[in-house]
Amino acid sequence: MRHSRPTRLAALTAALIVSPLTLSVAPATAVTGPASDAADTTHAYTAQLTVGEHDRGCSGVLVAPMWIATSAVCFGDAPNGVSAGKPAQATTATIGRTDLTTAEGAVRDVVELVPRADRDLVLARLAGPVNDIAPVRLAEAPPASGDTLTVAGYGRTKDEWAPLRLHTGAFTVDAAPVGVDLNISGKDGAAVCAGDAGGPALRTVNGTPELVAVNSRSWQGGCFGVDATRTDAVNTRTDDIADWIRDTVNRPSTTDFNGDGADDVGMLYDYGTAEDGRRRTGLWRFTSTGDDFAAPAKNWDSLSDLGSSWTWDSSKPVHGDFNGDGKDDIAVLYNNGKQADGRYRTGLWTFTSTGDDFTNPVRTWDSTADFGSWNWDSSKPVAGDFNGDGKDDIAVLYNNGRQADGRYKTALWTFTSTGDGFAAPAKNWDSLSDLGSSWTWDSSKPVHGDFNGDGKDDIAVLYNNGKQADGRYRTGLWTFTSTGDDFTNPVRTWDSTADFGSWNWDSSKPVAGDFNGDGKGDISVLYDNGRQADGRYRTGLWTFTSTGDDFTNPVRTWDSTADFGSWNWDSSKPVAGDFNGDGKGDISVLYDNGKQADGRYKTALWTFTSAGNGLGTPVKKWDSFTDSGSSWTWSRINAV
């Protein structure tokens, strides 16, 4: 908001000389209308953004508890010059503070940008949710010629260079919108001025304002320090991309434990049995720095932090933003074994992220107290936002074994997040009741992702049909699509024998992520081609790209022998995440280098970075000997 006047005026004057449409080179455009009363919360969803050390000041609008829509030019000199991911300069957003001299509302850092390629618009993810201010409603239809809109912003007025109050003005729609732009003209001297870029243009329907556009470019007539008299402006439409906005803001996070926009890697580590007989487990984290990872830091130790035994072998960890605060947490399905009454006891424990650390785990569910018998050995958990409410849930593929008629019975159960815990599991699917056929749990490798891009996570299962009579291995890919409250019956979206050829399920380690950055989850498989004649181990990386309704045939995006050298599949534990914060999923692999001559175990962390159309050759980001000087036993790591 506050700049040296000569610098700011020079930028705006240069733009005006060229043409009004090139005003996007300025951080752009405040409304010369009346100031809002500090007690008026009508437009509390309007945000004021500060980029860098007050290098640029803009406006924006809250479209979801953790997302703001604004002008892309706030973050660069042209709309198409803004990169997805972490902002190039530190940016803060103040929401709900109509009078900036007060402490009302909320202040949040902006941690991720998602630009819209075809217009001057970017969605900015906040470091934490704004829960006490209602987001603006999104318009579904365009405004008509002659409609009156209310435009809000924190930019200049007629009399002030850097006003400290939200201002609004009335504008007329000049003509029905064509393309991505909306032309408007100020009424009663209202104009869009420098500092208003990204502020909302609102149409009132049945007494409720709804967002139709954001401020983009203006003649700035009557604005402080500007000699122009024209008060018309060009805004960027949002009504025609309401679904894209919803899909983006409902996109679940992956492993961003500190909420900075770049995903991290977590590890549950087994220290074995202590001298006093208690089992010791630790929770470690590699924090992404964008281009690299910091050395792993221990965030929790069962003996020192919990004061009790924690058995690593009894733990199945998953990660997700279970409380919806923008930081991923870790949940562990824990095995308490068979009880005296014959029931199996399983618990669900949650480590909640504080950003820099995790709280001690809290048991949020106990099968014997809250449900009944639950066999941990029969459970394969995955986490995702299955109902699209911004909080991740946990689904479990459950083995009911072989039935009297010889068919195998498998069920899908969901623990829905309540924000501060989980509801008791509800059965969403049963292979015998709902599919009417046998489904073998032992032949299933589940992963989760928003495969159709509707803002709700789905579940895909790589399924083993075994070796066929012709000697080929048959593998299928099945998808359970979320409806919000339930899942559809699984649909086979790929069959290796019909669509591809031989595919060995036993040689496959699947992970899911949005590897091309198109808003739909894809599936990559680390595939074992075994030891070759020259003694090298050959491993491939194959990707099934989502088309929305289906998946393409897998494409090999990396081959260790052709692109790299020897790579042992048996020594690899892959995890997926957007580790550099660019909006595209990457893959990291914890790799076992085995026991060294000095008796220490060596483990390394390698990353395949997405280029959008494929994944690059892996780069080693960490080595337990070189970077931490200690022994790390790969077989004792559960990666999340």
XYZ file of C-alpha atoms in Angstrom:
640
model
C 0.000 0.000 0.000
C 2.754 2.494 0.868
C 5.280 3.257 -1.820
C 7.422 6.262 -2.565
C 5.176 8.532 -4.609
C 7.643 9.263 -7.443
C 8.251 5.560 -8.159
C 4.555 4.708 -8.150
C 3.545 7.638 -10.336
C 6.242 6.893 -12.893
C 5.014 3.331 -13.347
C 1.393 4.365 -13.731
C 2.132 7.306 -16.016
C 4.213 5.153 -18.342
C 1.407 2.682 -18.608
C -1.156 5.384 -19.315
C 0.897 6.802 -22.166
C 0.969 3.408 -23.902
C -2.706 2.480 -23.539
C -5.276 1.867 -20.841
C -5.144 -1.863 -21.508
C -1.459 -2.009 -20.547
C -2.197 -0.795 -17.048
C -1.795 -4.401 -15.962
C 1.927 -3.674 -15.729
C 1.187 -1.691 -12.578
C 0.305 -3.513 -9.426
C -2.812 -2.073 -10.452
C -5.800 -0.545 -9.445
C -8.628 1.637 -5.221
C -12.177 2.733 -5.525
C -12.873 6.433 -5.198
C -16.278 5.818 -3.655
C -17.187 6.281 0.027
C -15.269 4.635 2.863
C -16.923 1.752 4.694
C -17.971 2.149 8.274
C -15.586 0.126 10.460
C -18.575 -1.651 11.948
C -19.992 -2.523 8.514
C -19.145 -6.124 7.657
C -21.149 -6.277 4.415
C -17.975 -6.774 2.388
C -15.786 -8.292 5.117
C -14.581 -10.890 2.625
C -12.585 -8.164 0.855
C -8.836 -8.547 1.437
C -5.907 -6.153 1.383
C -2.658 -7.721 0.127
C 0.886 -6.538 0.745
C 3.530 -7.995 -1.552
C 7.180 -7.925 -0.453
C 8.379 -5.042 1.713
C 5.370 -2.961 0.633
C 6.567 -3.267 -2.974
C 3.003 -3.699 -4.172
C -0.402 -3.257 -2.630
C -3.537 -4.903 -4.001
C -6.994 -6.029 -3.026
C -8.632 -9.437 -3.186
C -11.661 -11.403 -2.121
C -12.068 -14.463 0.103
C -13.620 -17.284 -1.951
C -13.022 -20.107 0.567
C -11.705 -20.194 4.150
C -8.140 -20.690 2.870
C -8.266 -19.024 -0.562
C -8.349 -15.517 -2.016
C -9.038 -14.546 -5.624
C -7.104 -11.554 -6.904
C -5.336 -10.073 -9.923
C -2.340 -12.030 -11.195
C -0.579 -8.718 -11.876
C -0.255 -8.248 -8.115
C 2.507 -10.870 -8.312
C 4.152 -10.035 -11.633
C 4.322 -7.582 -14.504
C 1.909 -9.558 -16.676
C -0.841 -12.108 -15.966
C 0.978 -14.888 -17.805
C 4.232 -14.163 -15.975
C 3.085 -15.571 -12.636
C 4.341 -19.045 -11.764
C 2.290 -21.562 -9.822
C 3.572 -22.337 -6.362
C 5.090 -20.216 -3.632
C 4.979 -16.430 -4.291
C 8.290 -14.945 -5.422
C 7.971 -12.342 -2.647
C 6.551 -12.772 0.833
C 2.887 -11.764 0.744
C 0.373 -11.155 3.519
C -3.405 -10.833 3.285
C -5.593 -8.926 5.724
C -9.228 -10.021 5.584
C -12.236 -8.525 7.345
C -10.494 -5.337 8.485
C -12.499 -2.539 6.879
C -10.494 -0.070 8.975
C -6.801 -0.984 8.720
C -5.950 0.947 11.895
C -7.839 -1.643 13.969
C -7.007 -5.234 14.888
C -10.235 -6.663 13.471
C -10.338 -9.552 11.035
C -7.483 -11.904 10.242
C -3.964 -11.670 8.836
C -2.544 -14.637 6.925
C 0.551 -15.317 4.856
C 0.022 -16.342 1.236
C 1.803 -19.659 0.689
C 0.744 -20.773 -2.794
C -0.424 -19.230 -6.072
C -2.589 -20.965 -8.666
C -2.793 -18.698 -11.745
C -5.502 -18.960 -14.368
C -3.680 -19.100 -17.698
C -6.316 -17.361 -19.836
C -6.917 -14.205 -17.760
C -5.641 -11.768 -15.147
C -6.597 -13.933 -12.184
C -4.816 -15.930 -9.533
C -6.047 -17.934 -6.557
C -3.872 -17.444 -3.477
C -3.809 -20.083 -0.735
C -3.479 -18.837 2.818
C -1.297 -20.380 5.513
C -4.361 -21.010 7.660
C -8.154 -20.807 7.323
C -10.261 -17.729 8.047
C -13.194 -19.377 9.762
C -15.096 -16.409 11.200
C -15.637 -14.527 7.920
C -18.016 -15.937 5.323
C -16.489 -16.228 1.836
C -18.185 -14.420 -1.015
C -20.781 -16.277 -3.054
C -19.665 -17.130 -6.601
C -21.907 -15.974 -9.464
C -22.938 -18.670 -11.937
C -24.220 -16.395 -14.722
C -22.737 -13.318 -16.402
C -24.006 -9.807 -15.662
C -26.141 -8.091 -18.271
C -25.613 -4.761 -19.944
C -26.859 -1.993 -17.676
C -26.548 -3.993 -14.442
C -25.221 -2.112 -11.433
C -22.230 -3.612 -9.659
C -20.558 -2.724 -6.380
C -16.780 -2.647 -6.571
C -14.667 -2.718 -3.408
C -10.983 -2.142 -2.723
C -8.282 -0.642 -0.545
C -6.545 1.493 -3.183
C -6.278 5.229 -3.687
C -9.213 7.616 -3.523
C -9.608 11.126 -4.897
C -7.878 12.614 -1.881
C -5.638 9.900 -0.388
C -2.521 8.164 -1.668
C -2.743 5.307 0.826
C -6.159 5.252 2.559
C -6.622 3.023 5.568
C -10.276 2.168 4.981
C -12.112 -0.100 2.586
C -13.960 1.871 -0.111
C -16.805 0.910 -2.410
C -18.283 2.411 -5.554
C -21.185 1.809 -7.907
C -20.465 0.858 -11.525
C -22.553 0.133 -14.599
C -21.927 -2.835 -16.872
C -21.277 -1.290 -20.300
C -22.138 -4.350 -22.352
C -22.702 -8.063 -21.998
C -19.300 -9.663 -21.431
C -17.376 -11.109 -24.342
C -14.523 -13.478 -23.571
C -12.761 -13.106 -20.250
C -13.213 -9.335 -19.783
C -16.036 -7.226 -18.351
C -16.243 -3.499 -19.210
C -17.682 -1.240 -16.523
C -18.054 2.522 -15.971
C -18.103 4.388 -12.677
C -21.281 6.103 -11.492
C -21.237 9.442 -9.659
C -17.480 9.809 -10.155
C -16.504 6.362 -8.865
C -13.330 4.954 -10.398
C -10.996 2.023 -9.955
C -7.594 3.281 -8.768
C -4.088 2.006 -8.069
C -4.206 -0.507 -5.226
C -7.624 -1.926 -6.145
C -6.346 -4.684 -8.444
C -8.028 -7.957 -7.531
C -10.824 -6.346 -5.514
C -14.320 -7.794 -6.020
C -17.001 -6.627 -8.452
C -20.321 -7.742 -6.965
C -23.855 -8.174 -8.215
C -26.612 -8.338 -5.599
C -29.174 -11.107 -6.099
C -32.073 -11.433 -3.630
C -30.165 -9.302 -1.162
C -26.928 -11.344 -1.341
C -23.776 -10.076 -3.099
C -22.136 -12.505 -5.501
C -18.768 -12.277 -7.221
C -18.865 -11.708 -10.993
C -15.366 -10.290 -11.572
C -12.206 -8.849 -10.019
C -10.547 -5.510 -10.795
C -7.921 -5.666 -13.513
C -7.297 -2.440 -15.567
C -8.581 1.118 -15.396
C -8.243 4.652 -16.770
C -8.224 5.839 -13.118
C -10.047 9.070 -13.780
C -10.223 11.196 -10.622
C -7.799 9.000 -8.677
C -5.216 10.749 -6.523
C -2.185 11.818 -8.565
C -3.764 10.958 -11.944
C -4.833 13.583 -14.487
C -7.122 11.310 -16.534
C -10.879 11.901 -16.432
C -12.245 8.625 -17.780
C -13.777 6.379 -15.101
C -14.314 3.204 -17.087
C -12.408 0.013 -16.311
C -11.862 -3.534 -17.530
C -12.444 -6.298 -14.993
C -11.626 -9.998 -15.177
C -14.638 -12.303 -15.109
C -15.121 -15.074 -12.542
C -18.714 -16.106 -13.302
C -17.670 -18.359 -16.193
C -15.009 -20.208 -14.175
C -16.906 -20.742 -10.913
C -16.438 -24.511 -11.220
C -12.684 -24.109 -11.707
C -12.498 -21.914 -8.613
C -14.435 -24.454 -6.565
C -12.344 -27.353 -7.819
C -9.114 -25.523 -6.997
C -10.064 -24.390 -3.505
C -11.397 -27.851 -2.659
C -8.175 -29.497 -3.794
C -6.831 -31.548 -0.902
C -3.308 -31.055 0.331
C -0.810 -33.903 0.296
C 2.060 -33.796 2.797
C 2.487 -30.103 3.512
C 3.096 -30.394 7.249
C 4.006 -26.728 7.842
C 1.528 -25.134 5.431
C 4.111 -23.297 3.310
C 2.857 -24.561 -0.054
C 5.587 -27.171 -0.593
C 5.089 -30.765 0.502
C 7.330 -32.519 2.995
C 8.192 -36.157 3.735
C 7.419 -37.817 7.045
C 8.814 -41.007 8.534
C 7.696 -43.188 11.406
C 10.931 -44.834 12.592
C 11.435 -48.010 14.618
C 14.071 -47.892 17.372
C 13.183 -51.364 18.564
C 12.958 -52.405 22.223
C 14.467 -50.209 24.938
C 16.316 -51.597 27.970
C 13.180 -51.352 30.086
C 11.262 -53.499 27.596
C 9.233 -50.691 26.074
C 9.014 -50.320 22.290
C 10.399 -47.015 21.030
C 9.179 -45.213 17.894
C 10.104 -41.794 16.510
C 8.444 -39.382 14.088
C 10.847 -37.611 11.723
C 10.283 -35.082 8.977
C 12.169 -33.878 5.897
C 10.954 -30.291 5.430
C 10.952 -29.047 1.846
C 12.852 -25.840 1.114
C 11.410 -25.717 -2.421
C 14.530 -26.780 -4.284
C 15.725 -29.245 -1.672
C 14.952 -30.759 1.728
C 16.296 -29.812 5.126
C 18.050 -32.574 7.051
C 15.462 -34.732 8.837
C 14.335 -33.439 12.238
C 12.769 -35.601 14.932
C 9.383 -34.198 15.930
C 8.350 -36.892 18.371
C 9.740 -39.786 20.399
C 7.360 -42.221 22.091
C 9.512 -42.684 25.199
C 10.536 -39.084 25.847
C 7.370 -37.326 24.593
C 4.605 -39.804 25.283
C 6.250 -41.650 28.150
C 5.002 -45.015 27.004
C 5.648 -47.856 24.623
C 4.696 -47.472 20.969
C 5.077 -50.476 18.701
C 6.165 -49.567 15.177
C 5.100 -52.961 13.808
C 1.563 -52.191 14.990
C 1.342 -48.885 13.105
C -0.116 -48.023 9.698
C 0.359 -44.271 9.165
C -1.470 -41.991 6.718
C -1.292 -38.230 6.282
C -3.964 -35.590 5.686
C -5.226 -32.198 6.818
C -7.695 -33.677 9.253
C -8.691 -30.425 11.005
C -8.732 -28.235 7.883
C -6.126 -25.712 9.070
C -3.938 -25.931 5.960
C -1.260 -28.102 7.559
C -1.145 -31.850 7.099
C -1.370 -34.111 10.126
C -0.533 -37.784 10.578
C -2.966 -40.460 11.681
C -1.951 -43.964 12.703
C -4.177 -47.012 12.675
C -2.805 -48.924 15.651
C -3.034 -52.620 16.504
C -3.954 -53.538 20.087
C -4.442 -57.185 19.187
C -7.027 -59.758 20.123
C -8.667 -59.146 23.481
C -9.750 -61.626 26.153
C -13.353 -61.495 24.897
C -12.217 -62.551 21.415
C -12.675 -59.144 19.810
C -9.882 -57.453 17.864
C -9.006 -54.015 19.197
C -7.756 -51.262 16.904
C -7.196 -47.591 17.670
C -6.909 -44.468 15.539
C -4.361 -41.955 16.830
C -3.691 -38.491 15.425
C -0.517 -36.378 15.480
C -1.717 -32.818 14.807
C 0.727 -30.504 13.055
C 1.537 -27.194 14.745
C 3.564 -26.080 11.719
C 7.034 -26.611 13.142
C 6.187 -29.706 15.157
C 3.469 -32.214 16.004
C 1.417 -32.594 19.158
C 1.612 -35.832 21.087
C -0.742 -38.341 19.471
C -4.335 -38.408 20.711
C -6.538 -41.465 20.357
C -9.528 -40.295 18.334
C -11.199 -43.695 17.985
C -11.130 -47.057 19.761
C -12.854 -50.010 18.143
C -13.830 -51.765 21.369
C -15.246 -48.620 22.991
C -16.729 -46.903 19.930
C -17.547 -49.649 17.494
C -16.836 -53.313 18.187
C -14.268 -55.758 16.857
C -11.878 -54.431 14.189
C -8.981 -56.459 12.850
C -5.931 -54.296 12.138
C -4.346 -57.033 10.025
C -7.339 -56.809 7.681
C -7.014 -53.049 7.116
C -5.435 -50.974 4.325
C -5.978 -47.268 5.140
C -5.763 -44.248 2.810
C -6.554 -40.606 3.609
C -8.279 -37.982 1.452
C -11.034 -35.376 1.436
C -13.748 -37.740 0.308
C -16.717 -35.425 0.974
C -15.070 -32.215 -0.270
C -15.505 -30.231 2.963
C -11.859 -29.156 3.223
C -10.979 -31.696 5.909
C -9.361 -35.025 5.095
C -11.008 -38.283 6.047
C -9.718 -41.846 6.286
C -10.958 -44.774 4.232
C -10.066 -48.380 4.967
C -10.231 -51.281 2.536
C -11.187 -54.126 4.865
C -10.767 -57.876 4.462
C -13.732 -60.031 5.433
C -12.065 -63.128 4.062
C -13.362 -66.055 2.089
C -17.043 -66.780 2.539
C -18.905 -70.098 2.672
C -19.714 -69.882 -1.037
C -16.023 -69.534 -1.877
C -16.159 -65.853 -2.789
C -13.837 -63.302 -1.176
C -15.545 -60.417 0.604
C -13.965 -56.957 0.861
C -15.531 -53.793 2.264
C -14.773 -50.057 2.133
C -15.246 -48.103 5.366
C -14.825 -44.359 5.950
C -13.880 -42.418 9.086
C -15.217 -38.918 8.346
C -13.355 -36.033 9.953
C -15.330 -33.825 12.341
C -12.502 -31.297 12.579
C -11.475 -32.280 16.094
C -11.802 -36.037 15.648
C -13.422 -38.685 13.474
C -16.915 -40.120 13.305
C -17.274 -43.847 13.832
C -16.538 -45.693 10.571
C -19.407 -46.127 8.130
C -19.457 -48.872 5.507
C -19.649 -47.386 2.009
C -19.284 -50.548 -0.019
C -19.339 -54.326 0.251
C -18.134 -56.456 -2.659
C -20.757 -59.149 -2.193
C -23.755 -56.914 -1.446
C -22.944 -54.021 -3.808
C -20.844 -55.538 -6.566
C -22.253 -59.033 -6.414
C -18.906 -60.668 -6.970
C -15.738 -61.792 -5.285
C -13.070 -59.191 -4.444
C -9.762 -60.379 -3.017
C -8.300 -57.958 -0.469
C -4.837 -59.515 -0.757
C -4.845 -58.600 -4.448
C -5.553 -54.903 -3.828
C -3.211 -51.888 -3.617
C -5.319 -48.771 -2.908
C -4.325 -45.137 -3.523
C -6.359 -41.941 -3.316
C -6.694 -38.835 -5.462
C -9.212 -36.492 -7.047
C -9.179 -38.375 -10.319
C -12.105 -36.547 -11.966
C -11.213 -33.079 -10.664
C -14.519 -32.424 -8.874
C -12.962 -31.401 -5.544
C -13.659 -34.726 -3.827
C -11.077 -37.458 -3.450
C -11.673 -40.860 -5.009
C -9.998 -44.232 -4.467
C -8.224 -46.297 -7.090
C -7.147 -49.897 -6.610
C -4.449 -51.676 -8.587
C -5.814 -55.209 -8.686
C -4.025 -58.505 -9.273
C -5.669 -60.990 -11.638
C -2.582 -63.186 -11.668
C -0.800 -65.081 -14.412
C -3.014 -66.056 -17.323
C -3.014 -69.213 -19.453
C -1.016 -67.439 -22.176
C 1.749 -66.616 -19.668
C 0.916 -62.918 -19.408
C 0.314 -61.242 -16.066
C -3.060 -59.507 -15.835
C -3.557 -56.403 -13.688
C -6.563 -54.089 -13.508
C -7.113 -50.538 -12.311
C -10.447 -49.963 -10.587
C -11.866 -46.644 -9.359
C -14.312 -45.901 -6.556
C -15.643 -42.410 -7.382
C -16.775 -40.271 -4.464
C -20.292 -38.837 -4.589
C -19.681 -36.779 -1.465
C -21.752 -38.918 0.877
C -20.743 -42.274 -0.583
C -18.722 -44.025 -3.288
C -19.934 -45.531 -6.521
C -19.369 -49.197 -7.174
C -15.846 -49.617 -8.510
C -15.404 -49.369 -12.277
C -12.499 -50.969 -14.098
C -10.788 -48.111 -15.921
C -7.885 -50.167 -17.259
C -7.081 -53.808 -17.956
C -3.524 -54.743 -18.835
C -4.408 -57.664 -21.092
C -7.084 -55.771 -23.054
C -5.516 -52.295 -23.097
C -1.796 -52.811 -22.810
C -0.187 -56.229 -22.459
C 1.404 -58.134 -19.598
C 1.685 -56.260 -16.276
C 2.937 -57.891 -13.085
C 1.069 -56.619 -10.016
C 3.744 -58.022 -7.680
C 6.290 -55.745 -9.401
C 4.232 -52.574 -8.842
C 4.375 -49.847 -6.196
C 1.647 -47.281 -7.009
C 1.405 -43.660 -5.789
C -1.054 -40.938 -6.774
C -0.572 -37.233 -7.478
C -1.439 -34.517 -9.963
C 1.742 -35.002 -11.980
C 0.808 -32.731 -14.901
C -0.833 -29.997 -12.791
C -4.218 -30.097 -14.545
C -6.257 -30.438 -11.346
C -6.926 -34.163 -11.741
C -5.042 -36.883 -9.885
C -2.895 -39.299 -11.860
C -1.239 -42.575 -10.848
C 2.430 -43.459 -11.157
C 3.843 -46.926 -10.631
C 7.432 -47.774 -9.753
C 7.896 -51.025 -11.659
C 10.408 -53.814 -11.144
C 12.081 -55.229 -14.256
C 14.506 -57.245 -12.165
C 18.213 -57.857 -12.455
C 19.614 -57.657 -15.959
C 22.315 -59.763 -17.671
C 24.920 -57.061 -16.967
C 24.184 -57.263 -13.215
C 22.327 -53.971 -13.015
C 18.849 -53.704 -11.505
C 16.289 -52.230 -13.878
C 13.364 -50.187 -12.585
C 10.831 -48.148 -14.547
C 8.442 -45.350 -13.654
C 5.102 -45.516 -15.464
C 2.246 -42.979 -15.319
C -1.496 -43.425 -15.846
C -2.770 -39.922 -16.707
C -6.332 -39.093 -15.737
C -8.666 -37.910 -18.487
C -11.390 -37.084 -15.953
C -13.597 -40.049 -16.787
C -10.813 -42.566 -17.293
C -7.044 -43.099 -17.426
C -4.757 -43.292 -20.430
C -2.644 -46.366 -20.969
C 0.474 -46.103 -18.811
C 3.485 -44.359 -20.333
C 7.007 -45.056 -19.138
C 8.441 -41.715 -18.047
C 11.739 -43.077 -16.724
C 13.894 -46.175 -17.169
C 16.806 -46.671 -14.808
C 19.037 -48.503 -17.282
C 18.472 -46.003 -20.114
C 18.251 -42.779 -18.096
C 20.225 -43.374 -14.957
C 21.916 -46.686 -14.177
C 21.174 -49.487 -11.745
C 18.161 -48.976 -9.457
C 16.898 -51.682 -7.108
C 13.110 -51.721 -6.840
C 13.246 -53.849 -3.683
C 15.197 -51.031 -2.007
C 12.621 -48.320 -2.816
C 9.798 -46.749 -0.805
C 8.048 -44.120 -2.965
C 5.843 -41.243 -1.775
C 4.180 -38.521 -3.856
C 3.820 -34.806 -3.181
C 4.311 -31.360 -4.665
C 7.749 -30.969 -3.114
C 8.772 -27.754 -4.890
C 5.367 -26.072 -4.628
C 4.884 -25.538 -8.380
C 1.421 -27.120 -8.536
C 2.603 -30.406 -10.058
C 3.099 -33.639 -8.147
C 6.583 -35.097 -7.756
C 7.817 -38.430 -6.371
C 10.377 -38.984 -3.632
C 11.915 -42.364 -2.912
C 13.582 -43.467 0.298
C 16.319 -45.772 -0.946
C 18.186 -48.536 0.860
C 21.964 -48.589 0.367
C 22.300 -51.349 2.935
C 24.859 -52.048 5.643
C 28.206 -50.391 5.074
C 31.733 -51.602 5.942
C 31.690 -49.669 9.243
C 28.456 -51.394 10.339
C 26.191 -48.417 9.763
C 23.087 -48.572 7.584
C 22.867 -46.057 4.778
C 19.594 -44.601 3.470
C 19.118 -41.901 0.829
C 16.249 -39.677 -0.333
C 15.859 -39.195 -4.106
C 13.306 -37.018 -5.928
C 11.756 -37.321 -9.394
C 10.595 -33.765 -10.177
C 7.653 -33.315 -12.524
C 8.196 -31.334 -15.706
C 4.455 -31.378 -16.441
C 4.762 -33.831 -19.311
C 6.854 -36.360 -17.407
C 9.097 -36.878 -14.407
C 12.780 -36.010 -14.513
C 15.744 -38.192 -13.683
C 15.967 -38.668 -9.900
C 18.238 -36.361 -7.919
C 19.640 -37.317 -4.525
C 18.441 -34.824 -1.918
C 19.802 -36.497 1.215
C 22.169 -39.221 2.306
C 22.220 -40.432 5.905
C 26.032 -40.694 5.943
C 26.928 -37.517 4.099
C 24.247 -35.220 5.497
C 23.569 -36.489 8.990
C 26.544 -38.722 9.700
C 24.424 -41.424 11.255
C 22.985 -44.838 10.598
C 19.468 -45.066 9.141
C 17.933 -48.500 8.711
C 15.660 -48.416 5.675
C 13.643 -51.443 6.764
C 12.589 -49.574 9.937
C 11.005 -46.656 8.057
C 7.307 -46.155 7.341
C 7.211 -43.240 4.898
C 4.232 -40.829 4.713
